[in-house]
Short mmCIF file of N, CA and C in Angstrom, two decimals:
data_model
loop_
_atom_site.label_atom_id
_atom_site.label_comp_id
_atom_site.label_asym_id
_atom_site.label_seq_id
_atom_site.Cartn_x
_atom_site.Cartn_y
_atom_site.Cartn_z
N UNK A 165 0.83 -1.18 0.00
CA UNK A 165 0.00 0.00 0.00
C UNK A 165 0.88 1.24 0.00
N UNK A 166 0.18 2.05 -0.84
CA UNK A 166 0.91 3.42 -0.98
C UNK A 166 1.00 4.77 0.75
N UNK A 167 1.97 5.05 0.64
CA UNK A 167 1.71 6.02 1.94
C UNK A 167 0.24 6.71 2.09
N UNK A 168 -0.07 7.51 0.55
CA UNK A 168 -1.32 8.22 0.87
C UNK A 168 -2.56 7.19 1.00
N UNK A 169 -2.40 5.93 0.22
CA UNK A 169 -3.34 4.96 0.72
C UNK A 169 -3.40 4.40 2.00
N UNK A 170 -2.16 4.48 3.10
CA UNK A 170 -2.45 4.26 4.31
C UNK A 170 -3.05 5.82 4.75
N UNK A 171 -2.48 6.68 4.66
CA UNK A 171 -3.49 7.62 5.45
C UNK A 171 -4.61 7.82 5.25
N UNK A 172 -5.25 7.41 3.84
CA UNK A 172 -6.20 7.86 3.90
C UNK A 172 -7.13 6.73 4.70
N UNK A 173 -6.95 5.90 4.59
CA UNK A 173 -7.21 4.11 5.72
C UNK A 173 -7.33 4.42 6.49
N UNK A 174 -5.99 5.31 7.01
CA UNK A 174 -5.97 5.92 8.82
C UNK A 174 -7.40 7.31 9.34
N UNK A 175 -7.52 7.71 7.88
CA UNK A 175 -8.34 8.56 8.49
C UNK A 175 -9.46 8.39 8.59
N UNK A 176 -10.08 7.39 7.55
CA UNK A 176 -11.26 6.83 7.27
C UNK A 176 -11.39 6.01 8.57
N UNK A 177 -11.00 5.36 9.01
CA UNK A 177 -10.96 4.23 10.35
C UNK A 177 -11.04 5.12 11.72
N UNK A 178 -10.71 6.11 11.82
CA UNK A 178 -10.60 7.79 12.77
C UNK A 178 -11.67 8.04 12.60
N UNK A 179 -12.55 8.57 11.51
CA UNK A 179 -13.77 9.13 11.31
C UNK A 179 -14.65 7.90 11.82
N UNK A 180 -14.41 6.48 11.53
CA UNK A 180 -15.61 5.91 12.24
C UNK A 180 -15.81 5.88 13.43
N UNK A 181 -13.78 5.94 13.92
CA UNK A 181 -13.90 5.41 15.59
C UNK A 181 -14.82 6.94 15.97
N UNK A 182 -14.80 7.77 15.73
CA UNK A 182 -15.31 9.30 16.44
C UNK A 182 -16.92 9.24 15.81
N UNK A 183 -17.53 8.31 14.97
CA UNK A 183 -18.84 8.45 14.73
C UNK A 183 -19.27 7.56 15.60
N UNK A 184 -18.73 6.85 15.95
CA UNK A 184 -19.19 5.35 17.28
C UNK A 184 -19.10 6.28 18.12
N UNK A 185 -18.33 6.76 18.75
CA UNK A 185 -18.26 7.81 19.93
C UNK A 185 -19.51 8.90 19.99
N UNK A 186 -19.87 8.88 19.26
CA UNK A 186 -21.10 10.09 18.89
C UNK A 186 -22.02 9.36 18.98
N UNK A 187 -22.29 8.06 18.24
CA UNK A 187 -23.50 7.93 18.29
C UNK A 187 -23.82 6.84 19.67
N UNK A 188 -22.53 6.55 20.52
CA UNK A 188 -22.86 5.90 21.34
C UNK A 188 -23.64 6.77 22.46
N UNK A 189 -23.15 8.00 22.59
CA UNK A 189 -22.83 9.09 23.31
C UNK A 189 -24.72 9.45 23.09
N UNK A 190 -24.95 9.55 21.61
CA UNK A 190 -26.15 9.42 21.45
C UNK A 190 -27.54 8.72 21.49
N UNK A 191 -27.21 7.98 21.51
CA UNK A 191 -27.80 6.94 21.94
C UNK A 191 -28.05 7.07 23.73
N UNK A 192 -27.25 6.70 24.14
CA UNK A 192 -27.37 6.60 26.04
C UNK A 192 -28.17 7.97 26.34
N UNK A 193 -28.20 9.15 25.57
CA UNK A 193 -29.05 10.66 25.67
C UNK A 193 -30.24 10.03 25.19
N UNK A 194 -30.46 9.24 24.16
CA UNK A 194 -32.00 8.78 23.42
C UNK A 194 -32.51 7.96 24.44
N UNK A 195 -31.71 6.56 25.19
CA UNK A 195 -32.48 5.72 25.65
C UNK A 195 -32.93 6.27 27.34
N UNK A 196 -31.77 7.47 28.00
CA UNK A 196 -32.51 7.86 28.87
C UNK A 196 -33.48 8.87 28.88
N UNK A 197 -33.71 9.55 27.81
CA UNK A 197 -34.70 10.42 27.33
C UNK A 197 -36.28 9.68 26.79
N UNK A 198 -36.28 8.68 26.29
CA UNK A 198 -37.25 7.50 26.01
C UNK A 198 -37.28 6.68 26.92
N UNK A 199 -36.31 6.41 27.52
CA UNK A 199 -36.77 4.90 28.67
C UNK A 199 -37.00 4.20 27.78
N UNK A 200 -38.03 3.00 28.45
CA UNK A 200 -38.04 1.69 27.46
C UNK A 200 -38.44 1.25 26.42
N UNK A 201 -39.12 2.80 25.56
CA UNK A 201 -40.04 2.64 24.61
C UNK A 201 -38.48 2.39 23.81
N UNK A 202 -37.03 2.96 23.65
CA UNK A 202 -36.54 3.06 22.65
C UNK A 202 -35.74 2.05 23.06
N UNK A 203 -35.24 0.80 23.66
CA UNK A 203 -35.42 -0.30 24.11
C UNK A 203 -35.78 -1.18 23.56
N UNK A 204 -36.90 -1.14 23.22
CA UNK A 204 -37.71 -1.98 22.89
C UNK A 204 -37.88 -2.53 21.66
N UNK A 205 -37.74 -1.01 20.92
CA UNK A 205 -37.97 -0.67 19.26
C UNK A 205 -36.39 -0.96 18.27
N UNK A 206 -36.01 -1.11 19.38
CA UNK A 206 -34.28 -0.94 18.56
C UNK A 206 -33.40 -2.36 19.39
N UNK A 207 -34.19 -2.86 19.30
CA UNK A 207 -33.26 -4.27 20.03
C UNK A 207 -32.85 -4.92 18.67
N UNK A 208 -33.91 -5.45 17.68
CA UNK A 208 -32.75 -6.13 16.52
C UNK A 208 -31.78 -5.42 15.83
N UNK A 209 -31.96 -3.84 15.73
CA UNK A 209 -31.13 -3.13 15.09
C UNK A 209 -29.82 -2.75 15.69
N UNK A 210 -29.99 -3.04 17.09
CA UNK A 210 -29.17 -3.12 17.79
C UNK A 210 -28.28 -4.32 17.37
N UNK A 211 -28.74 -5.50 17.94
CA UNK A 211 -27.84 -6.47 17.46
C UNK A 211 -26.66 -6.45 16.47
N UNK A 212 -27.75 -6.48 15.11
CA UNK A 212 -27.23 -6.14 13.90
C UNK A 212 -26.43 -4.77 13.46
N UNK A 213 -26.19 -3.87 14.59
CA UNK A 213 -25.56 -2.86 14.20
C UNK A 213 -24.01 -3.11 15.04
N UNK A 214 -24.44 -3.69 16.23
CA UNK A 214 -23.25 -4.23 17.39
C UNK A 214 -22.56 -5.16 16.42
N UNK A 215 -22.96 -6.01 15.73
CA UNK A 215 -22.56 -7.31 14.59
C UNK A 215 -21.04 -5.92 13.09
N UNK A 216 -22.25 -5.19 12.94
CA UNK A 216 -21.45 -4.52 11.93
C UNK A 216 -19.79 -3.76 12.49
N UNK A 217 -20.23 -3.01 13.76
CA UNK A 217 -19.36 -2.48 14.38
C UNK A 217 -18.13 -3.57 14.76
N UNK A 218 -18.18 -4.65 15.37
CA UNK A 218 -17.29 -6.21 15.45
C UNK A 218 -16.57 -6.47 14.05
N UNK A 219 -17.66 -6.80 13.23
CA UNK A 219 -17.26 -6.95 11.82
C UNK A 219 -15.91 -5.58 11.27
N UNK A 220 -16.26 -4.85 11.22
CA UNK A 220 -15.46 -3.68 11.10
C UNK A 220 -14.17 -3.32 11.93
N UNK A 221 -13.83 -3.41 13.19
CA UNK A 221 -13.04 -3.73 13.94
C UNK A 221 -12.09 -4.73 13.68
N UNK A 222 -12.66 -5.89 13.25
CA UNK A 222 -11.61 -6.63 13.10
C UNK A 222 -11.12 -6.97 11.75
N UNK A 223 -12.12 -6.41 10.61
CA UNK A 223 -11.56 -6.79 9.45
C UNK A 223 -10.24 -5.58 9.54
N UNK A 224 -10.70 -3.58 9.80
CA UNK A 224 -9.66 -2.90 10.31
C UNK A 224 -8.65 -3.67 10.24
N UNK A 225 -8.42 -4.38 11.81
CA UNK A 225 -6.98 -4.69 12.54
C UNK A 225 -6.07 -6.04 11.45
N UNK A 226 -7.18 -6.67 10.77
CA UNK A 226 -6.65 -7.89 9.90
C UNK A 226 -6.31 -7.07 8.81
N UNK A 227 -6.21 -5.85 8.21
CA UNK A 227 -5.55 -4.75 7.20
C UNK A 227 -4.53 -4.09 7.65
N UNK A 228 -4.71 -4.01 9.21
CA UNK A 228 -3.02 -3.58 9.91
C UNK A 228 -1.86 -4.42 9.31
N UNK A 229 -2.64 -5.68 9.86
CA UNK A 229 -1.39 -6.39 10.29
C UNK A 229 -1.15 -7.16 9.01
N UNK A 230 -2.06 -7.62 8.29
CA UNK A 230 -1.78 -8.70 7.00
C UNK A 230 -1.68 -7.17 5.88
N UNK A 231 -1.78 -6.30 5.57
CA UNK A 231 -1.48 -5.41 4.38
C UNK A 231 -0.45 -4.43 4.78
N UNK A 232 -1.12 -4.01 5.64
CA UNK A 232 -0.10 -2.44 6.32
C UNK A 232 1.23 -3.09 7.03
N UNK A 233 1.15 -4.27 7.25
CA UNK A 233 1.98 -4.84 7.98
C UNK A 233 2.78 -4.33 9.57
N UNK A 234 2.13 -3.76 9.95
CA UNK A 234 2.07 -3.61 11.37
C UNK A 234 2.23 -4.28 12.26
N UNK A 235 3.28 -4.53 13.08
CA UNK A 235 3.16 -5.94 14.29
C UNK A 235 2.16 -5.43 15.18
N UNK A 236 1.39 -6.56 15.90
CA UNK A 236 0.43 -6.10 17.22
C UNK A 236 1.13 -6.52 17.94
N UNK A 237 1.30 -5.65 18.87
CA UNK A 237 1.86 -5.44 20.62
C UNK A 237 1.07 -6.47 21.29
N UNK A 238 1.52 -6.31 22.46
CA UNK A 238 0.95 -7.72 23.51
C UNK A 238 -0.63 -6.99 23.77
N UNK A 239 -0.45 -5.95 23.85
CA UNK A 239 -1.92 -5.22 24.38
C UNK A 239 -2.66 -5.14 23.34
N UNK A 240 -2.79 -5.28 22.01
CA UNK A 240 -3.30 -5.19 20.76
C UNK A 240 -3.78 -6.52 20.70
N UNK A 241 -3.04 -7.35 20.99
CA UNK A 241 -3.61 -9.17 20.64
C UNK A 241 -4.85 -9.32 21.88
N UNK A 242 -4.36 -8.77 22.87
CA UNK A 242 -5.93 -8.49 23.98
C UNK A 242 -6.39 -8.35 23.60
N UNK A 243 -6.75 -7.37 22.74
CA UNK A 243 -7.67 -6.29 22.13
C UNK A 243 -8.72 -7.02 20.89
N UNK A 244 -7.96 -8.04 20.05
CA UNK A 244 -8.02 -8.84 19.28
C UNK A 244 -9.27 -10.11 19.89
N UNK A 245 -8.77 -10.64 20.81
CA UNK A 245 -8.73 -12.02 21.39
C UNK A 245 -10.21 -11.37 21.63
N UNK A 246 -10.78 -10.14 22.10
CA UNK A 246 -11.73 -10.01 23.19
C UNK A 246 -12.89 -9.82 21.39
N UNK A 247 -12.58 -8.63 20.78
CA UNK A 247 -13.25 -8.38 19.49
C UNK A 247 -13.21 -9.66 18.76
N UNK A 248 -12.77 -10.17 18.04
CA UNK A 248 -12.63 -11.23 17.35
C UNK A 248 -13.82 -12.57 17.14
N UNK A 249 -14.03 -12.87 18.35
CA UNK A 249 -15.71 -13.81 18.84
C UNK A 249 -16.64 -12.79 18.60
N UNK A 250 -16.76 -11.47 19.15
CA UNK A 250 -17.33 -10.65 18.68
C UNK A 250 -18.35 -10.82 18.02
N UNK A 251 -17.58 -10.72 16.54
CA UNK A 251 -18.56 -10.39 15.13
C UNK A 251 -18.93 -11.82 15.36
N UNK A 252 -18.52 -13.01 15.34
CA UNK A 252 -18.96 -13.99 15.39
C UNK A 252 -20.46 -14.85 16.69
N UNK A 253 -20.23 -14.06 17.60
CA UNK A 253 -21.23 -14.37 18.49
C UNK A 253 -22.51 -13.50 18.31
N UNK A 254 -21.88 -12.12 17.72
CA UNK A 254 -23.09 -10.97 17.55
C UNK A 254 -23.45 -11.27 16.17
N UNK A 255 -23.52 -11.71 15.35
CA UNK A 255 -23.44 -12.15 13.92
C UNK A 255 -24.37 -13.22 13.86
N UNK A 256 -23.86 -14.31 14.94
CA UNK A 256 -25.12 -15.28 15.24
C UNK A 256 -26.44 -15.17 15.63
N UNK A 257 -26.49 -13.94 16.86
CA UNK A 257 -26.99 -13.91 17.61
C UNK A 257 -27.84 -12.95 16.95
N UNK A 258 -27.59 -12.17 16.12
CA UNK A 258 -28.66 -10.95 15.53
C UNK A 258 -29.22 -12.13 14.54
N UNK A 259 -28.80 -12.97 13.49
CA UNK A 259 -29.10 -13.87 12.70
C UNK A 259 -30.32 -14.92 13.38
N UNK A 260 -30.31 -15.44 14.87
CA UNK A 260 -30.83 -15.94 15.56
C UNK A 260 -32.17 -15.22 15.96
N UNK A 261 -31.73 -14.07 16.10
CA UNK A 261 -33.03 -12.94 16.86
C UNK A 261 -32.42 -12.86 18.16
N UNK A 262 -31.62 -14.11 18.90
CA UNK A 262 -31.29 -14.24 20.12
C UNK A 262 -30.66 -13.51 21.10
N UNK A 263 -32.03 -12.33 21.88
CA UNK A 263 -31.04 -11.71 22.65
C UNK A 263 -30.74 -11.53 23.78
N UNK A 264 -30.38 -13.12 24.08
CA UNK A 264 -29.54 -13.65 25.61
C UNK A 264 -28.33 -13.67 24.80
N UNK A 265 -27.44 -13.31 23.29
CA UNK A 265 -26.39 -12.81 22.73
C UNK A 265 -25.58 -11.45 23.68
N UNK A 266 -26.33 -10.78 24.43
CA UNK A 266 -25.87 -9.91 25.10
C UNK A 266 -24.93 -10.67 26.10
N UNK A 267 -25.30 -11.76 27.36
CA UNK A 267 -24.74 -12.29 28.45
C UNK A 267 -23.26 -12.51 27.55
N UNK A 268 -22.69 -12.44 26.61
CA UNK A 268 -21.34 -13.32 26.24
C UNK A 268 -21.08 -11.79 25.80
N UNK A 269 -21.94 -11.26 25.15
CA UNK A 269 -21.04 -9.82 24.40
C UNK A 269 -20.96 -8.45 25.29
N UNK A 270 -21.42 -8.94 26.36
CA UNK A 270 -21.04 -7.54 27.62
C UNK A 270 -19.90 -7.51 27.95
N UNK A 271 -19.70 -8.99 28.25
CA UNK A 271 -17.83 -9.09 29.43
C UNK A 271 -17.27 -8.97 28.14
N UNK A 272 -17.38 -9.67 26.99
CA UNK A 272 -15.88 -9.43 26.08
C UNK A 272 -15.57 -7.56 25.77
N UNK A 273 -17.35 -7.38 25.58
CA UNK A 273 -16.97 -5.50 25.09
C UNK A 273 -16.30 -4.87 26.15
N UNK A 274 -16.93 -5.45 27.47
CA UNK A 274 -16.58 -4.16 28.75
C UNK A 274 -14.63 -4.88 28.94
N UNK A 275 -14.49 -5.55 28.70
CA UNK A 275 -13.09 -6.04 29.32
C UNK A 275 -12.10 -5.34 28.12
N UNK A 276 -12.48 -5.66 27.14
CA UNK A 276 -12.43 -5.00 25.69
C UNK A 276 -11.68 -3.55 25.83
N UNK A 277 -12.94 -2.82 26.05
CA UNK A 277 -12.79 -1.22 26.34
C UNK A 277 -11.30 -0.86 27.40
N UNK A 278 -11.68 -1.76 28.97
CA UNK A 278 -10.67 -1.53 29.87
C UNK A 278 -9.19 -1.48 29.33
N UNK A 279 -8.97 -2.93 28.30
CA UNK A 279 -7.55 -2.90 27.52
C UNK A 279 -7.45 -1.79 26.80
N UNK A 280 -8.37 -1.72 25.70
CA UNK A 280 -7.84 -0.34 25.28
C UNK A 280 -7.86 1.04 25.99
N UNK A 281 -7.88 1.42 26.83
CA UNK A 281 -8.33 2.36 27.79
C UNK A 281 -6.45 2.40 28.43
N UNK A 282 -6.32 1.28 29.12
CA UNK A 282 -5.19 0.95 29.65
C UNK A 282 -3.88 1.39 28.49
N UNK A 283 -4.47 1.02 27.05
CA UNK A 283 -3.55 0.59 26.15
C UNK A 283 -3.10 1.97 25.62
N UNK A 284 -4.37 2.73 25.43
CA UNK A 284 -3.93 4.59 24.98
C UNK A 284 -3.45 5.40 25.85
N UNK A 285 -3.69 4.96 27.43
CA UNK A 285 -3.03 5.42 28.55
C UNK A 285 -1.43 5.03 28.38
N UNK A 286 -1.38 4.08 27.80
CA UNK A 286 0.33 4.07 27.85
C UNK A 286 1.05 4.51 26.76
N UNK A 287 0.00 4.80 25.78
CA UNK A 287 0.94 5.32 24.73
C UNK A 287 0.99 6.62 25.04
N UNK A 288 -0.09 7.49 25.70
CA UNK A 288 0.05 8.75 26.07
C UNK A 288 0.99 9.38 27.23
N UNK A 289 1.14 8.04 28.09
CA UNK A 289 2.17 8.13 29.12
C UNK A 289 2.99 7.12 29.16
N UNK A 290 4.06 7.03 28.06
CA UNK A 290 4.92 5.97 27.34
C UNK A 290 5.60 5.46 29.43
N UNK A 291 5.29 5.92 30.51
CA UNK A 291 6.19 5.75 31.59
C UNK A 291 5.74 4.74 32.44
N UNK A 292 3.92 4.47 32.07
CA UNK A 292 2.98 3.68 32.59
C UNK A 292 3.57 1.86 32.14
N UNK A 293 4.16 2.27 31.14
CA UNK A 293 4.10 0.50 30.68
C UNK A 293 4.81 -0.46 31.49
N UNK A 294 6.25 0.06 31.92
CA UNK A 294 6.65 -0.84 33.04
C UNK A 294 7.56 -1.95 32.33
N UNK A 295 7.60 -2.62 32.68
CA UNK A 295 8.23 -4.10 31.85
C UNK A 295 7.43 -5.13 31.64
N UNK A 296 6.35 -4.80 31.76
CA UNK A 296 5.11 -6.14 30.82
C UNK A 296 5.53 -6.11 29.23
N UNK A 297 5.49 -5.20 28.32
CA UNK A 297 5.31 -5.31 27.46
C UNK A 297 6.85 -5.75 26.57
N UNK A 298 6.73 -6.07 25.52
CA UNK A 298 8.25 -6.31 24.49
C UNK A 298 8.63 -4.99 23.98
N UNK A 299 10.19 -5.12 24.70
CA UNK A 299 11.09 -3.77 24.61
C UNK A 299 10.94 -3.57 22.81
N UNK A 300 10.77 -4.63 21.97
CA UNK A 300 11.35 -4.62 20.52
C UNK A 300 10.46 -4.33 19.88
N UNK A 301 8.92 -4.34 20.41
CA UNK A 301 7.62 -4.02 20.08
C UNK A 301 6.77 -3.58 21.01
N UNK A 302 6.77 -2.24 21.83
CA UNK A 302 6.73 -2.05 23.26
C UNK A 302 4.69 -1.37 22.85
N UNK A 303 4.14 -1.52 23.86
CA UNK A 303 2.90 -1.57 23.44
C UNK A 303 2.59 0.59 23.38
N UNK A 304 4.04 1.33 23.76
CA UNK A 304 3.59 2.45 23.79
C UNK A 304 3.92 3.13 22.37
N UNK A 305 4.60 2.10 21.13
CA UNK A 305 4.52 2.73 19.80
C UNK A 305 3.11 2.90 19.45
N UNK A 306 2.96 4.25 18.36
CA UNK A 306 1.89 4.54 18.09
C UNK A 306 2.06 4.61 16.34
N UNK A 307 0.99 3.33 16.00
CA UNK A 307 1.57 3.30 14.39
C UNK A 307 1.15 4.39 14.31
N UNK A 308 -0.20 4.37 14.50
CA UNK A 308 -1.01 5.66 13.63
C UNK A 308 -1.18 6.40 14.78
N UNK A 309 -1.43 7.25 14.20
CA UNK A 309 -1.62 9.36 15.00
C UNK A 309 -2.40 10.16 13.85
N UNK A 310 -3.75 10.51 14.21
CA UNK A 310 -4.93 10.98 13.40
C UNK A 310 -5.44 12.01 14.36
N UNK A 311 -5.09 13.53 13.89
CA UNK A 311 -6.01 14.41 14.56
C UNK A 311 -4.80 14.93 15.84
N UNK A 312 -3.94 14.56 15.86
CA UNK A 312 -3.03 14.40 17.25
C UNK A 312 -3.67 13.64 18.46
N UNK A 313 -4.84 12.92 18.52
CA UNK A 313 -4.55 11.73 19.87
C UNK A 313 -5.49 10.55 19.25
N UNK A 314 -6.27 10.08 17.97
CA UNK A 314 -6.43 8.82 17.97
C UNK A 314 -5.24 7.68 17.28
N UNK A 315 -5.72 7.14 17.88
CA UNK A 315 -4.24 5.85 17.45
C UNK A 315 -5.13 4.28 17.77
N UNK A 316 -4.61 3.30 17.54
CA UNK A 316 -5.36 2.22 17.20
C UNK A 316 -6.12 1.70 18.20
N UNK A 317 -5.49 1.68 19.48
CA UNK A 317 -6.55 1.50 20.64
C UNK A 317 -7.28 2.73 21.10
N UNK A 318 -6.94 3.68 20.83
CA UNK A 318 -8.50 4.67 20.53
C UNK A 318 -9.67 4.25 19.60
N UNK A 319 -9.40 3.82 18.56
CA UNK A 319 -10.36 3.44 17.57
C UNK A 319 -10.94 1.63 18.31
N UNK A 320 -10.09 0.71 18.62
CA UNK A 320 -10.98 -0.26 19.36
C UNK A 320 -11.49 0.33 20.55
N UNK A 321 -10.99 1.28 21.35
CA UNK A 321 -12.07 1.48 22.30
C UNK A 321 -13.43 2.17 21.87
N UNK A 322 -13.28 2.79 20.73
CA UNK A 322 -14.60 3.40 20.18
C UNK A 322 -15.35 2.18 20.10
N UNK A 323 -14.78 1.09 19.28
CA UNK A 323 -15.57 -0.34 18.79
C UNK A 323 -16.43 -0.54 20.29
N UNK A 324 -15.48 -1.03 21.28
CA UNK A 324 -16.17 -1.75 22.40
C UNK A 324 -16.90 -0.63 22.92
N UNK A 325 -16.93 0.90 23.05
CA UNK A 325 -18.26 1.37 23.80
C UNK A 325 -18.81 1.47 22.76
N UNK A 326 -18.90 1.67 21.59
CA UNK A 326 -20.21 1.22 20.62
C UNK A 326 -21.28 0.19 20.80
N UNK A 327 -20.40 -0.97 20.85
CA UNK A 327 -20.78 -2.34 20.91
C UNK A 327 -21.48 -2.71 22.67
N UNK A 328 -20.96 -1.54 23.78
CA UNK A 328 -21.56 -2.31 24.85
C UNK A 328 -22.93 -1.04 25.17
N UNK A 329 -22.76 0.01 24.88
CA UNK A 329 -23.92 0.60 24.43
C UNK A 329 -24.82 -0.39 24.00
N UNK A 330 -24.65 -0.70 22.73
CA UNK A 330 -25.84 -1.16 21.84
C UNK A 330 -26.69 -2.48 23.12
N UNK A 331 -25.45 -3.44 23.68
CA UNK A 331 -25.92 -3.89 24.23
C UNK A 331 -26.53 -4.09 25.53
N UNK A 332 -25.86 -3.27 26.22
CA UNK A 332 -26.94 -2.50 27.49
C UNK A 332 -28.01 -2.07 27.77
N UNK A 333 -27.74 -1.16 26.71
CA UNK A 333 -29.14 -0.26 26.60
C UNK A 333 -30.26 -0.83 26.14
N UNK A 334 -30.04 -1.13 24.67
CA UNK A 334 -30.95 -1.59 23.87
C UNK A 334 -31.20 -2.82 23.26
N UNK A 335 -30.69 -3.79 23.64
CA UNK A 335 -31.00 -5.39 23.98
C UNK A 335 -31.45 -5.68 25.38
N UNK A 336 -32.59 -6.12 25.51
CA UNK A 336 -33.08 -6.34 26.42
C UNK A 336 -32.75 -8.15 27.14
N UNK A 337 -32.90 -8.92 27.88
CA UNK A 337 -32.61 -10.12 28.12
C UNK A 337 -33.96 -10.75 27.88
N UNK A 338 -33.37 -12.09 27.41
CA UNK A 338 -34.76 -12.74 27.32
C UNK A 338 -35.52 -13.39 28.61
N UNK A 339 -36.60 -13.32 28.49
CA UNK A 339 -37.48 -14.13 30.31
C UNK A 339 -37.52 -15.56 29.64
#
């Protein structure tokens, strides 16, 4: 891939992580402004939108690393391991109608988020990392830098509060 074809990748992948951020942001203003009517009405679209957001995330990170060729850090393969079932459990589970799909896609999103949370904290404070991570691939390089502060675990943490939005709020459990 050409340089301007990675940036423009980088920026396009920036603009979604910051439209998940918006519309998660929006959303949690809609469903406590509606209560359970909007709950109710938006549970399959939910699914199926939590499914797209997974889907997207990880095809992303599989263009890092298999095109852009990017190594993932130890905190990136977290990041991976937790998204990854993801699209595949939310994929089923919107396909199913099934939404006891939430009980499996809460802990992976919310644990999800914490890594990347942890993970942009150390690239922002390269002093936090400590000696967990590989000196030769240390988890506080930042391939990408969009805007001056998103970078790749900014954009999966957009994924996972997208994704645990959708499912909090607006997937309900089945009786």
């Amino acid at each position: 891939m050409s340089a301007e074809a990675i940036r423009l990748y980088n920026t396009t992948l920036t603009l979604l992580a910051l439209l998940a951020l918006g519309l998660a942001a929006g959303l949690v203003v809609y469903r406590v402004a509606r209560g359970r009517d909007a709950a109710a009405t938006m549970a399959r679209p939910a699914l199926w939108l939590a499914w797209m957001v997974a889907t997207v995330a990880t095809i992303g990170s599989l263009v890092y690393s298999e095109v852009i060729h990017f190594v993932p850090c130890r905190l990136c393969w977290f990041q991976r391991i937790l998204m990854y079932p993801l699209t595949i459990i939310l994929g089923v589970g919107a396909w199913r109608r099934d939404l006891a799909v939430r009980v499996y896609g809460i802990p992976l999103a919310l644990i999800g988020l914490a890594i990347s949370i942890w993970h942009y904290l150390i690239q922002v404070f390269p002093a936090l990392e400590g000696e967990a991570c590989d000196p030769i691939n240390p988890c506080s390089a930042r391939y990408v830098e969009v805007f001056g502060f998103v970078s790749i675990p900014f954009m999966a943490g957009a994924g996972f509060t997208l994704i645990a939005v959708l499912l909090l709020f607006y997937v309900r459990p089945q009786r």
